[in-house]
Every structure is written in C-alpha cells, then in structure tokens.
PDB file of C-alpha atoms in Angstrom:
ATOM      1  CA  UNK A 286      97.591   8.708  19.894  1.00 56.00           C
ATOM      2  CA  UNK A 287      98.955  11.171  17.070  1.00 83.00           C
ATOM      3  CA  UNK A 288      96.986  12.870  14.405  1.00 94.00           C
ATOM      4  CA  UNK A 289      98.043  10.326  11.669  1.00 94.00           C
ATOM      5  CA  UNK A 290      97.158   7.216  13.944  1.00 96.00           C
ATOM      6  CA  UNK A 291      93.945   8.569  14.721  1.00 95.00           C
ATOM      7  CA  UNK A 292      93.155   9.677  11.073  1.00 96.00           C
ATOM      8  CA  UNK A 293      93.933   6.215   9.747  1.00 97.00           C
ATOM      9  CA  UNK A 294      92.049   4.384  12.626  1.00 97.00           C
ATOM     10  CA  UNK A 295      89.134   6.342  11.719  1.00 96.00           C
ATOM     11  CA  UNK A 296      89.164   5.555   7.964  1.00 97.00           C
ATOM     12  CA  UNK A 297      89.903   1.920   8.432  1.00 97.00           C
ATOM     13  CA  UNK A 298      87.154   1.443  11.104  1.00 97.00           C
ATOM     14  CA  UNK A 299      84.782   3.039   8.632  1.00 95.00           C
ATOM     15  CA  UNK A 300      85.910   0.707   5.984  1.00 97.00           C
ATOM     16  CA  UNK A 301      86.272  -2.500   7.815  1.00 97.00           C
ATOM     17  CA  UNK A 302      82.965  -2.133   9.823  1.00 95.00           C
ATOM     18  CA  UNK A 303      80.949  -0.868   6.555  1.00 95.00           C
ATOM     19  CA  UNK A 304      82.258  -4.102   4.775  1.00 96.00           C
ATOM     20  CA  UNK A 305      81.528  -6.235   7.825  1.00 96.00           C
ATOM     21  CA  UNK A 306      78.069  -4.927   8.692  1.00 94.00           C
ATOM     22  CA  UNK A 307      76.601  -3.253   5.578  1.00 95.00           C
ATOM     23  CA  UNK A 308      73.193  -2.434   7.259  1.00 93.00           C
ATOM     24  CA  UNK A 309      75.181  -0.507   9.859  1.00 90.00           C
ATOM     25  CA  UNK A 310      73.109  -2.205  12.598  1.00 91.00           C
ATOM     26  CA  UNK A 311      74.176  -2.481  16.142  1.00 93.00           C
ATOM     27  CA  UNK A 312      76.546  -5.761  16.365  1.00 95.00           C
ATOM     28  CA  UNK A 313      79.112  -5.796  19.273  1.00 94.00           C
ATOM     29  CA  UNK A 314      81.191  -8.481  17.674  1.00 95.00           C
ATOM     30  CA  UNK A 315      81.385  -6.437  14.426  1.00 96.00           C
ATOM     31  CA  UNK A 316      82.014  -3.286  16.348  1.00 96.00           C
ATOM     32  CA  UNK A 317      85.055  -4.947  18.519  1.00 97.00           C
ATOM     33  CA  UNK A 318      86.672  -6.666  15.489  1.00 97.00           C
ATOM     34  CA  UNK A 319      86.532  -3.688  13.205  1.00 97.00           C
ATOM     35  CA  UNK A 320      87.821  -1.577  16.046  1.00 97.00           C
ATOM     36  CA  UNK A 321      90.764  -4.012  16.532  1.00 98.00           C
ATOM     37  CA  UNK A 322      91.773  -4.183  12.894  1.00 98.00           C
ATOM     38  CA  UNK A 323      91.549  -0.445  12.599  1.00 98.00           C
ATOM     39  CA  UNK A 324      93.625   0.115  15.366  1.00 97.00           C
ATOM     40  CA  UNK A 325      96.188  -2.640  14.495  1.00 97.00           C
ATOM     41  CA  UNK A 326      96.288  -1.287  11.010  1.00 98.00           C
ATOM     42  CA  UNK A 327      96.965   2.346  12.257  1.00 98.00           C
ATOM     43  CA  UNK A 328      99.426   1.074  14.643  1.00 97.00           C
ATOM     44  CA  UNK A 329     101.256  -0.727  12.061  1.00 97.00           C
ATOM     45  CA  UNK A 330     101.450   2.285   9.578  1.00 97.00           C
ATOM     46  CA  UNK A 331     102.619   4.825  12.167  1.00 97.00           C
ATOM     47  CA  UNK A 332     105.347   2.698  13.911  1.00 97.00           C
ATOM     48  CA  UNK A 333     108.078   4.498  11.845  1.00 97.00           C
ATOM     49  CA  UNK A 334     106.866   7.780  13.084  1.00 95.00           C
ATOM     50  CA  UNK A 335     106.385   6.436  16.662  1.00 95.00           C
ATOM     51  CA  UNK A 336     110.006   5.070  16.676  1.00 96.00           C
ATOM     52  CA  UNK A 337     111.198   8.572  15.338  1.00 95.00           C
ATOM     53  CA  UNK A 338     109.289  10.377  18.130  1.00 94.00           C
ATOM     54  CA  UNK A 339     110.827   7.821  20.861  1.00 93.00           C
ATOM     55  CA  UNK A 340     114.346   8.617  19.714  1.00 93.00           C
ATOM     56  CA  UNK A 341     113.944  12.433  20.110  1.00 93.00           C
ATOM     57  CA  UNK A 342     112.127  11.931  23.414  1.00 92.00           C
ATOM     58  CA  UNK A 343     115.094   9.752  24.808  1.00 89.00           C
ATOM     59  CA  UNK A 344     117.951  11.283  23.037  1.00 87.00           C
ATOM     60  CA  UNK A 345     118.754  13.463  26.380  1.00 85.00           C
ATOM     61  CA  UNK A 346     119.529  10.050  28.042  1.00 86.00           C
ATOM     62  CA  UNK A 347     121.348   8.295  25.184  1.00 82.00           C
ATOM     63  CA  UNK A 348     124.769   7.296  25.573  1.00 85.00           C
ATOM     64  CA  UNK A 349     125.469   7.163  21.777  1.00 83.00           C
ATOM     65  CA  UNK A 350     126.416  10.761  21.024  1.00 84.00           C
ATOM     66  CA  UNK A 351     124.802  10.380  17.547  1.00 85.00           C
ATOM     67  CA  UNK A 352     121.480   9.892  19.072  1.00 82.00           C
ATOM     68  CA  UNK A 353     122.257  12.599  21.471  1.00 83.00           C
ATOM     69  CA  UNK A 354     122.555  15.136  19.158  1.00 85.00           C
ATOM     70  CA  UNK A 355     119.934  14.194  16.980  1.00 88.00           C
ATOM     71  CA  UNK A 356     118.197  17.677  15.685  1.00 90.00           C
ATOM     72  CA  UNK A 357     114.887  16.899  14.497  1.00 91.00           C
ATOM     73  CA  UNK A 358     112.533  14.428  12.535  1.00 94.00           C
ATOM     74  CA  UNK A 359     114.605  14.099   9.388  1.00 96.00           C
ATOM     75  CA  UNK A 360     117.836  13.828  11.358  1.00 94.00           C
ATOM     76  CA  UNK A 361     116.447  11.257  13.527  1.00 94.00           C
ATOM     77  CA  UNK A 362     115.107   9.061  10.719  1.00 96.00           C
ATOM     78  CA  UNK A 363     118.312   9.008   8.972  1.00 95.00           C
ATOM     79  CA  UNK A 364     120.212   7.791  12.158  1.00 94.00           C
ATOM     80  CA  UNK A 365     117.988   4.927  12.588  1.00 95.00           C
ATOM     81  CA  UNK A 366     118.313   3.949   8.840  1.00 96.00           C
ATOM     82  CA  UNK A 367     121.912   4.273   9.183  1.00 95.00           C
ATOM     83  CA  UNK A 368     122.102   2.536  12.398  1.00 94.00           C
ATOM     84  CA  UNK A 369     119.378  -0.093  11.933  1.00 96.00           C
ATOM     85  CA  UNK A 370     118.401  -0.163   8.192  1.00 97.00           C
ATOM     86  CA  UNK A 371     114.871   0.199   7.084  1.00 97.00           C
ATOM     87  CA  UNK A 372     114.072  -2.499   9.465  1.00 97.00           C
ATOM     88  CA  UNK A 373     114.670  -0.192  12.453  1.00 97.00           C
ATOM     89  CA  UNK A 374     111.778   1.898  11.746  1.00 97.00           C
ATOM     90  CA  UNK A 375     109.473  -1.088  12.460  1.00 97.00           C
ATOM     91  CA  UNK A 376     111.187  -1.919  15.809  1.00 96.00           C
ATOM     92  CA  UNK A 377     108.458  -2.529  18.627  1.00 95.00           C
ATOM     93  CA  UNK A 378     105.779  -3.318  15.952  1.00 97.00           C
ATOM     94  CA  UNK A 379     104.495  -6.502  17.686  1.00 97.00           C
ATOM     95  CA  UNK A 380     104.320  -5.080  21.081  1.00 96.00           C
ATOM     96  CA  UNK A 381     102.549  -1.816  19.575  1.00 96.00           C
ATOM     97  CA  UNK A 382      99.943  -3.738  17.812  1.00 97.00           C
ATOM     98  CA  UNK A 383      99.179  -6.374  20.474  1.00 97.00           C
ATOM     99  CA  UNK A 384      98.573  -3.606  23.034  1.00 96.00           C
ATOM    100  CA  UNK A 385      96.582  -1.534  20.328  1.00 97.00           C
ATOM    101  CA  UNK A 386      94.214  -3.884  19.078  1.00 98.00           C
ATOM    102  CA  UNK A 387      92.651  -4.740  22.480  1.00 97.00           C
ATOM    103  CA  UNK A 388      92.291  -1.052  23.389  1.00 96.00           C
ATOM    104  CA  UNK A 389      90.944   0.015  19.951  1.00 97.00           C
ATOM    105  CA  UNK A 390      88.410  -2.808  20.002  1.00 97.00           C
ATOM    106  CA  UNK A 391      87.235  -1.679  23.341  1.00 97.00           C
ATOM    107  CA  UNK A 392      87.202   2.008  22.638  1.00 96.00           C
ATOM    108  CA  UNK A 393      85.105   1.399  19.445  1.00 96.00           C
ATOM    109  CA  UNK A 394      82.712  -1.150  20.723  1.00 96.00           C
ATOM    110  CA  UNK A 395      82.245   1.217  23.793  1.00 96.00           C
ATOM    111  CA  UNK A 396      81.475   3.976  21.228  1.00 96.00           C
ATOM    112  CA  UNK A 397      78.996   2.168  19.340  1.00 95.00           C
ATOM    113  CA  UNK A 398      76.959   0.752  22.638  1.00 96.00           C
ATOM    114  CA  UNK A 399      76.882   4.669  23.838  1.00 95.00           C
ATOM    115  CA  UNK A 400      75.662   5.826  20.183  1.00 93.00           C
ATOM    116  CA  UNK A 401      73.271   2.838  19.982  1.00 93.00           C
ATOM    117  CA  UNK A 402      71.785   3.715  23.501  1.00 93.00           C
ATOM    118  CA  UNK A 403      71.468   7.443  22.596  1.00 92.00           C
ATOM    119  CA  UNK A 404      69.784   6.480  19.307  1.00 90.00           C
ATOM    120  CA  UNK A 405      67.116   4.308  20.799  1.00 88.00           C
ATOM    121  CA  UNK A 406      66.687   6.742  23.644  1.00 85.00           C
ATOM    122  CA  UNK A 407      66.298   9.926  21.831  1.00 78.00           C
ATOM    123  CA  UNK A 408      62.387  10.012  21.510  1.00 67.00           C
ATOM    124  CA  UNK A 409      62.003   8.393  24.526  1.00 61.00           C
ATOM    125  CA  UNK A 410      60.872  11.318  26.804  1.00 60.00           C
ATOM    126  CA  UNK A 411      61.344   9.578  30.269  1.00 59.00           C
TER     127      UNK A 411
END
C-alpha cells in the first residue's frame, strides 16, 4: 500500500462508515461494507500511480527500448499516455479493485472488532 492509497482509504472509510452508521455502534456488516467500499474507492483513484510504478519497476526487463530507458515518474507517465492514451493509466483497474475490496473489508472489520473488544473490556479488571 502507498501513502496516497492509505490516505484516501482512511478518508473514505470515515465518511462511508459515518453515513452508514451515524451512531458509531459496533456493526460488523457496516464495517465490512464500508471497508470494502473505501478500499475500492482508494484503489480506483490510485491506479494511475500504480501503473506508473509498475512500469518503473519492470523497465529493466522490458523489450521496448522506450520503456527500458524511462527515467522517472513523469517520463513513465508520458510513455504510458503516448503508447496507450489516457486509458493506459487504468490498465488493471478491475483486478485491482476485485482484490482490494475483500482485503480491506476484512481489515476494517477486524480492526473494528478489536477496537470494540478493547473498549468493552477497558474497565474490566480481570
């Protein structure tokens, strides 16, 4: 995960969970749905950065000389636009969302479960 992805995911989760569950009570279904939606949202918005990162990480094994000599983020972005158009920045969008949604749903619901457990047992002297 990257900083932009995580920042967008946290913002989206806060907004989605607040609108789905204004009382902020523990509700596993709400946390799972809000977490999945937040992850999908963040994945969709950061896919262009992921495509650029992937090009830069794989340039050493590229057969295309233009890709092989990409010098940085802006150079990689211009290569993607030139070779694939603006749609090239969203290659792999569906698989990325499909893998991110379940994992972020599990992550957020696990976090909320643990948070709920510790809140309920905070004053319990056992």
